[in-house]
Amino acid sequence: MSSGRLGRDFYARDTLKVARELLGKRLVRVIDGERLSGLIVETEAYIGEEDRACHASRGRTPRTEVMYGPPGHAYIYFIYGMYHCLNVVTDGVGFPAAVLIRGIQPEESVEYMRRNRRFPPEGELTNGPGKLCQALAIDRSLNGLDLCQSDLLFIEETRAVDPGEIEVTPRIGIRTDEIAKRRPWRFLLGGKV
DNA sequence: TATACGATCACCT
DNA sequence: GGTGATCGTATAC
């Protein structure tokens, strides 16, 4: 069964809808012609300058520029001096919003990923935003990449997900304010917590 | 120029 | 449950 790549229209929508519907889709990274991939099982939405947890809450800067651009591009940032996080830009041009990919279930080239992560314990290969970037060798050199065009990084259509499998919770690691902390903008697939 | 800190993780107790 | 690693950004001087 062939799987098509998600097109611009998928990303050019309401961010919460995109965050929810990215669950179950296949994130694909190609290195030296080899496919590394996994099914997306955890996402978080970051929406607009009013969202204090969103990097764009402090306005347009060189770092946040990508989020203001067209949907379907990768926003990758470096954090805590050692990790990278992968987001996909959503909604329309000029409105800063993105979905953070927080977890995937490894599928293709698992051994390659395990090597990248220096052979972690079972279940800890790609269960976090920093971890999955390390496993897939994603860093800021890929920032701004168009996931609708690039052959290095993209997301593929998969089977439909049963809405009953989706869990919604507040976002993780928010330290800005109580309102941002409470927003139920984290989505998980299959009872994963 | 200088400084404080973060959408994290690994390792410790 | 706590903390150190480690550095790009934003912001203040």
mmCIF file of C-alpha atoms (C1' of nucleotides) in Angstrom:
data_model
loop_
_atom_site.group_PDB
_atom_site.id
_atom_site.type_symbol
_atom_site.label_atom_id
_atom_site.label_comp_id
_atom_site.label_asym_id
_atom_site.label_seq_id
_atom_site.Cartn_x
_atom_site.Cartn_y
_atom_site.Cartn_z
ATOM 1 C CA MET A 1 0.000 0.000 0.000
ATOM 2 C CA SER A 2 1.525 3.284 -1.070
ATOM 3 C CA SER A 3 1.371 6.225 1.298
ATOM 4 C CA GLY A 4 1.181 9.768 0.010
ATOM 5 C CA ARG A 5 3.011 12.624 1.557
ATOM 6 C CA LEU A 6 0.930 15.219 3.412
ATOM 7 C CA GLY A 7 0.462 18.335 1.300
ATOM 8 C CA ARG A 8 0.304 22.030 2.096
ATOM 9 C CA ASP A 9 -3.449 21.930 2.638
ATOM 10 C CA PHE A 10 -3.034 19.592 5.600
ATOM 11 C CA TYR A 11 -0.820 22.069 7.468
ATOM 12 C CA ALA A 12 -2.638 25.230 6.393
ATOM 13 C CA ARG A 13 -5.427 24.742 8.923
ATOM 14 C CA ASP A 14 -6.292 25.383 12.542
ATOM 15 C CA THR A 15 -3.303 24.314 14.649
ATOM 16 C CA LEU A 16 -5.296 22.223 17.142
ATOM 17 C CA LYS A 17 -6.819 20.286 14.266
ATOM 18 C CA VAL A 18 -3.398 19.666 12.728
ATOM 19 C CA ALA A 19 -1.911 18.631 16.100
ATOM 20 C CA ARG A 20 -4.715 16.115 16.613
ATOM 21 C CA GLU A 21 -4.607 14.747 13.082
ATOM 22 C CA LEU A 22 -0.822 14.349 13.008
ATOM 23 C CA LEU A 23 -1.273 11.466 15.455
ATOM 24 C CA GLY A 24 -0.750 8.163 13.646
ATOM 25 C CA LYS A 25 0.972 9.799 10.658
ATOM 26 C CA ARG A 26 4.459 8.645 9.674
ATOM 27 C CA LEU A 27 7.429 10.974 10.226
ATOM 28 C CA VAL A 28 10.154 10.103 7.721
ATOM 29 C CA ARG A 29 13.811 11.151 7.777
ATOM 30 C CA VAL A 30 16.086 10.128 4.891
ATOM 31 C CA ILE A 31 19.839 9.849 5.441
ATOM 32 C CA ASP A 32 22.146 8.598 2.688
ATOM 33 C CA GLY A 33 19.119 7.178 0.914
ATOM 34 C CA GLU A 34 18.042 5.217 3.989
ATOM 35 C CA ARG A 35 14.587 5.753 5.465
ATOM 36 C CA LEU A 36 14.291 6.276 9.219
ATOM 37 C CA SER A 37 10.698 6.569 10.332
ATOM 38 C CA GLY A 38 8.118 6.288 13.073
ATOM 39 C CA LEU A 39 4.440 6.880 13.732
ATOM 40 C CA ILE A 40 3.653 10.121 15.554
ATOM 41 C CA VAL A 41 2.144 9.357 18.974
ATOM 42 C CA GLU A 42 2.472 12.646 20.849
ATOM 43 C CA THR A 43 2.079 16.303 19.784
ATOM 44 C CA GLU A 44 1.610 19.745 21.310
ATOM 45 C CA ALA A 45 0.148 22.917 19.789
ATOM 46 C CA TYR A 46 1.770 26.366 20.161
ATOM 47 C CA ILE A 47 -0.512 29.059 18.865
ATOM 48 C CA GLY A 48 0.134 32.728 18.222
ATOM 49 C CA GLU A 49 1.707 35.631 20.081
ATOM 50 C CA GLU A 50 -1.019 35.491 22.750
ATOM 51 C CA ASP A 51 0.123 32.015 23.801
ATOM 52 C CA ARG A 52 2.736 32.773 26.445
ATOM 53 C CA ALA A 53 4.281 29.317 26.043
ATOM 54 C CA CYS A 54 4.845 29.897 22.325
ATOM 55 C CA HIS A 55 8.261 31.225 21.312
ATOM 56 C CA ALA A 56 6.452 33.830 19.183
ATOM 57 C CA SER A 57 4.925 35.357 22.321
ATOM 58 C CA ARG A 58 7.882 37.753 22.389
ATOM 59 C CA GLY A 59 7.317 38.746 18.819
ATOM 60 C CA ARG A 60 9.034 38.239 15.549
ATOM 61 C CA THR A 61 12.776 37.516 15.866
ATOM 62 C CA PRO A 62 15.316 35.703 13.688
ATOM 63 C CA ARG A 63 14.580 32.512 15.608
ATOM 64 C CA THR A 64 10.792 32.642 15.334
ATOM 65 C CA GLU A 65 10.771 33.876 11.745
ATOM 66 C CA VAL A 66 9.962 30.413 10.347
ATOM 67 C CA MET A 67 6.768 30.223 12.397
ATOM 68 C CA TYR A 68 5.495 33.365 10.673
ATOM 69 C CA GLY A 69 6.137 31.855 7.262
ATOM 70 C CA PRO A 70 4.137 29.417 5.144
ATOM 71 C CA PRO A 71 2.693 26.226 6.693
ATOM 72 C CA GLY A 72 4.334 22.851 6.124
ATOM 73 C CA HIS A 73 7.850 24.004 6.982
ATOM 74 C CA ALA A 74 10.008 22.649 9.819
ATOM 75 C CA TYR A 75 10.683 24.883 12.816
ATOM 76 C CA ILE A 76 13.639 23.356 14.653
ATOM 77 C CA TYR A 77 15.138 24.980 17.741
ATOM 78 C CA PHE A 78 18.041 24.198 20.026
ATOM 79 C CA ILE A 79 17.325 23.976 23.750
ATOM 80 C CA TYR A 80 19.101 23.477 27.084
ATOM 81 C CA GLY A 81 22.447 23.602 25.366
ATOM 82 C CA MET A 82 22.196 20.071 24.011
ATOM 83 C CA TYR A 83 18.878 19.105 22.477
ATOM 84 C CA HIS A 84 16.827 19.896 19.396
ATOM 85 C CA CYS A 85 13.045 19.946 19.034
ATOM 86 C CA LEU A 86 11.061 19.499 15.818
ATOM 87 C CA ASN A 87 7.903 21.458 15.013
ATOM 88 C CA VAL A 88 5.792 21.786 11.879
ATOM 89 C CA VAL A 89 4.496 25.239 10.997
ATOM 90 C CA THR A 90 0.703 25.478 10.724
ATOM 91 C CA ASP A 91 -2.092 27.909 9.876
ATOM 92 C CA GLY A 92 -1.602 30.858 7.504
ATOM 93 C CA VAL A 93 1.315 33.067 6.503
ATOM 94 C CA GLY A 94 1.843 35.873 9.020
ATOM 95 C CA PHE A 95 0.261 33.988 11.927
ATOM 96 C CA PRO A 96 2.897 32.258 14.096
ATOM 97 C CA ALA A 97 1.828 28.747 15.100
ATOM 98 C CA ALA A 98 3.334 25.271 15.096
ATOM 99 C CA VAL A 99 2.943 21.723 16.337
ATOM 100 C CA LEU A 100 5.744 20.204 18.418
ATOM 101 C CA ILE A 101 6.380 16.524 17.696
ATOM 102 C CA ARG A 102 6.977 15.033 21.151
ATOM 103 C CA GLY A 103 7.011 11.310 20.470
ATOM 104 C CA ILE A 104 7.062 8.674 17.749
ATOM 105 C CA GLN A 105 6.798 4.901 17.643
ATOM 106 C CA PRO A 106 9.869 3.663 15.720
ATOM 107 C CA GLU A 107 9.201 1.806 12.462
ATOM 108 C CA GLU A 108 11.949 1.785 9.815
ATOM 109 C CA SER A 109 15.727 1.617 10.444
ATOM 110 C CA VAL A 110 15.339 1.140 14.172
ATOM 111 C CA GLU A 111 18.945 -0.037 14.537
ATOM 112 C CA TYR A 112 20.191 3.151 12.856
ATOM 113 C CA MET A 113 18.174 5.183 15.357
ATOM 114 C CA ARG A 114 19.411 3.138 18.303
ATOM 115 C CA ARG A 115 22.984 3.784 17.199
ATOM 116 C CA ASN A 116 22.308 7.544 16.965
ATOM 117 C CA ARG A 117 21.010 7.438 20.529
ATOM 118 C CA ARG A 118 23.894 5.292 21.757
ATOM 119 C CA PHE A 119 21.673 2.295 22.458
ATOM 120 C CA PRO A 120 19.158 3.486 25.064
ATOM 121 C CA PRO A 121 16.965 1.178 27.221
ATOM 122 C CA GLU A 122 13.860 -0.367 25.636
ATOM 123 C CA GLY A 123 11.072 2.176 25.074
ATOM 124 C CA GLU A 124 13.307 5.233 25.451
ATOM 125 C CA LEU A 125 14.438 5.539 21.853
ATOM 126 C CA THR A 126 12.036 8.243 20.635
ATOM 127 C CA ASN A 127 9.726 8.998 23.595
ATOM 128 C CA GLY A 128 10.546 12.696 23.885
ATOM 129 C CA PRO A 129 11.137 15.692 21.594
ATOM 130 C CA GLY A 130 14.898 15.797 22.216
ATOM 131 C CA LYS A 131 15.222 12.043 21.970
ATOM 132 C CA LEU A 132 13.457 11.662 18.647
ATOM 133 C CA CYS A 133 15.556 14.410 17.100
ATOM 134 C CA GLN A 134 18.703 12.644 18.249
ATOM 135 C CA ALA A 135 17.435 9.312 16.884
ATOM 136 C CA LEU A 136 16.555 10.856 13.509
ATOM 137 C CA ALA A 137 19.672 13.071 13.367
ATOM 138 C CA ILE A 138 17.588 16.245 13.187
ATOM 139 C CA ASP A 139 19.320 19.530 13.981
ATOM 140 C CA ARG A 140 19.081 23.195 13.021
ATOM 141 C CA SER A 141 20.647 22.574 9.632
ATOM 142 C CA LEU A 142 17.132 21.384 8.700
ATOM 143 C CA ASN A 143 15.378 24.449 10.143
ATOM 144 C CA GLY A 144 12.985 26.036 7.670
ATOM 145 C CA LEU A 145 12.878 22.958 5.437
ATOM 146 C CA ASP A 146 9.686 22.551 3.417
ATOM 147 C CA LEU A 147 8.172 19.206 4.427
ATOM 148 C CA CYS A 148 5.978 19.331 1.325
ATOM 149 C CA GLN A 149 9.041 19.443 -0.970
ATOM 150 C CA SER A 150 12.115 18.096 0.822
ATOM 151 C CA ASP A 151 13.373 14.564 0.327
ATOM 152 C CA LEU A 152 15.237 14.680 3.649
ATOM 153 C CA LEU A 153 12.289 15.135 5.977
ATOM 154 C CA PHE A 154 8.545 14.781 5.465
ATOM 155 C CA ILE A 155 5.346 13.264 6.851
ATOM 156 C CA GLU A 156 3.282 10.537 5.187
ATOM 157 C CA GLU A 157 -0.416 9.710 5.220
ATOM 158 C CA THR A 158 -1.346 6.478 7.023
ATOM 159 C CA ARG A 159 -4.433 4.643 8.173
ATOM 160 C CA ALA A 160 -7.166 6.635 9.847
ATOM 161 C CA VAL A 161 -6.975 6.947 13.628
ATOM 162 C CA ASP A 162 -9.985 6.159 15.813
ATOM 163 C CA PRO A 163 -10.866 9.363 17.725
ATOM 164 C CA GLY A 164 -11.431 7.167 20.779
ATOM 165 C CA GLU A 165 -7.719 6.380 20.870
ATOM 166 C CA ILE A 166 -6.771 10.032 21.366
ATOM 167 C CA GLU A 167 -6.043 11.465 24.787
ATOM 168 C CA VAL A 168 -5.897 15.212 25.479
ATOM 169 C CA THR A 169 -3.951 16.797 28.351
ATOM 170 C CA PRO A 170 -2.223 20.069 29.279
ATOM 171 C CA ARG A 171 1.187 20.700 27.749
ATOM 172 C CA ILE A 172 4.416 19.587 29.414
ATOM 173 C CA GLY A 173 7.160 21.780 30.818
ATOM 174 C CA ILE A 174 5.358 25.130 30.586
ATOM 175 C CA ARG A 175 6.794 27.632 33.058
ATOM 176 C CA THR A 176 5.344 30.879 31.770
ATOM 177 C CA ASP A 177 1.930 31.369 33.352
ATOM 178 C CA GLU A 178 -1.077 29.469 34.678
ATOM 179 C CA ILE A 179 -3.288 30.114 31.675
ATOM 180 C CA ALA A 180 -0.759 28.712 29.226
ATOM 181 C CA LYS A 181 -0.097 25.850 31.622
ATOM 182 C CA ARG A 182 -3.758 24.821 31.729
ATOM 183 C CA ARG A 183 -4.554 24.785 28.014
ATOM 184 C CA PRO A 184 -5.405 21.223 26.862
ATOM 185 C CA TRP A 185 -3.174 21.409 23.811
ATOM 186 C CA ARG A 186 -1.272 18.113 24.130
ATOM 187 C CA PHE A 187 -2.437 15.091 22.149
ATOM 188 C CA LEU A 188 -1.471 11.457 22.685
ATOM 189 C CA LEU A 189 -2.271 8.285 20.779
ATOM 190 C CA GLY A 190 -3.244 4.934 22.230
ATOM 191 C CA GLY A 191 -3.377 5.431 25.977
ATOM 192 C CA LYS A 192 0.256 6.467 26.092
ATOM 193 C CA VAL A 193 0.866 8.757 29.044
ATOM 194 C "C1'" DT B 1 29.682 42.913 25.833
ATOM 195 C "C1'" DA B 2 27.287 40.518 29.651
ATOM 196 C "C1'" DT B 3 23.919 37.686 31.762
ATOM 197 C "C1'" DA B 4 19.846 34.836 32.826
ATOM 198 C "C1'" DC B 5 17.293 31.089 31.393
ATOM 199 C "C1'" DG B 6 14.751 27.465 28.684
ATOM 200 C "C1'" DA B 7 8.603 23.620 24.612
ATOM 201 C "C1'" DT B 8 14.961 18.493 27.907
ATOM 202 C "C1'" DC B 9 17.340 14.513 29.309
ATOM 203 C "C1'" DA B 10 20.172 11.372 32.122
ATOM 204 C "C1'" DC B 11 21.580 10.077 36.238
ATOM 205 C "C1'" DC B 12 21.358 10.269 41.105
ATOM 206 C "C1'" DT B 13 18.951 9.335 45.727
ATOM 207 C "C1'" DG C 1 11.989 13.847 43.625
ATOM 208 C "C1'" DG C 2 16.255 16.545 42.682
ATOM 209 C "C1'" DT C 3 19.974 18.406 39.905
ATOM 210 C "C1'" DG C 4 23.758 19.228 36.538
ATOM 211 C "C1'" DA C 5 24.996 19.420 31.688
ATOM 212 C "C1'" DT C 6 25.736 23.087 28.246
ATOM 213 C "C1'" DC C 7 24.777 27.004 24.755
ATOM 214 C "C1'" DG C 8 21.710 29.807 21.621
ATOM 215 C "C1'" DT C 9 18.531 33.542 22.314
ATOM 216 C "C1'" DA C 10 16.591 37.504 24.109
ATOM 217 C "C1'" DT C 11 17.180 41.239 26.793
ATOM 218 C "C1'" DA C 12 19.542 44.356 29.669
ATOM 219 C "C1'" DC C 13 23.499 47.264 30.293
#
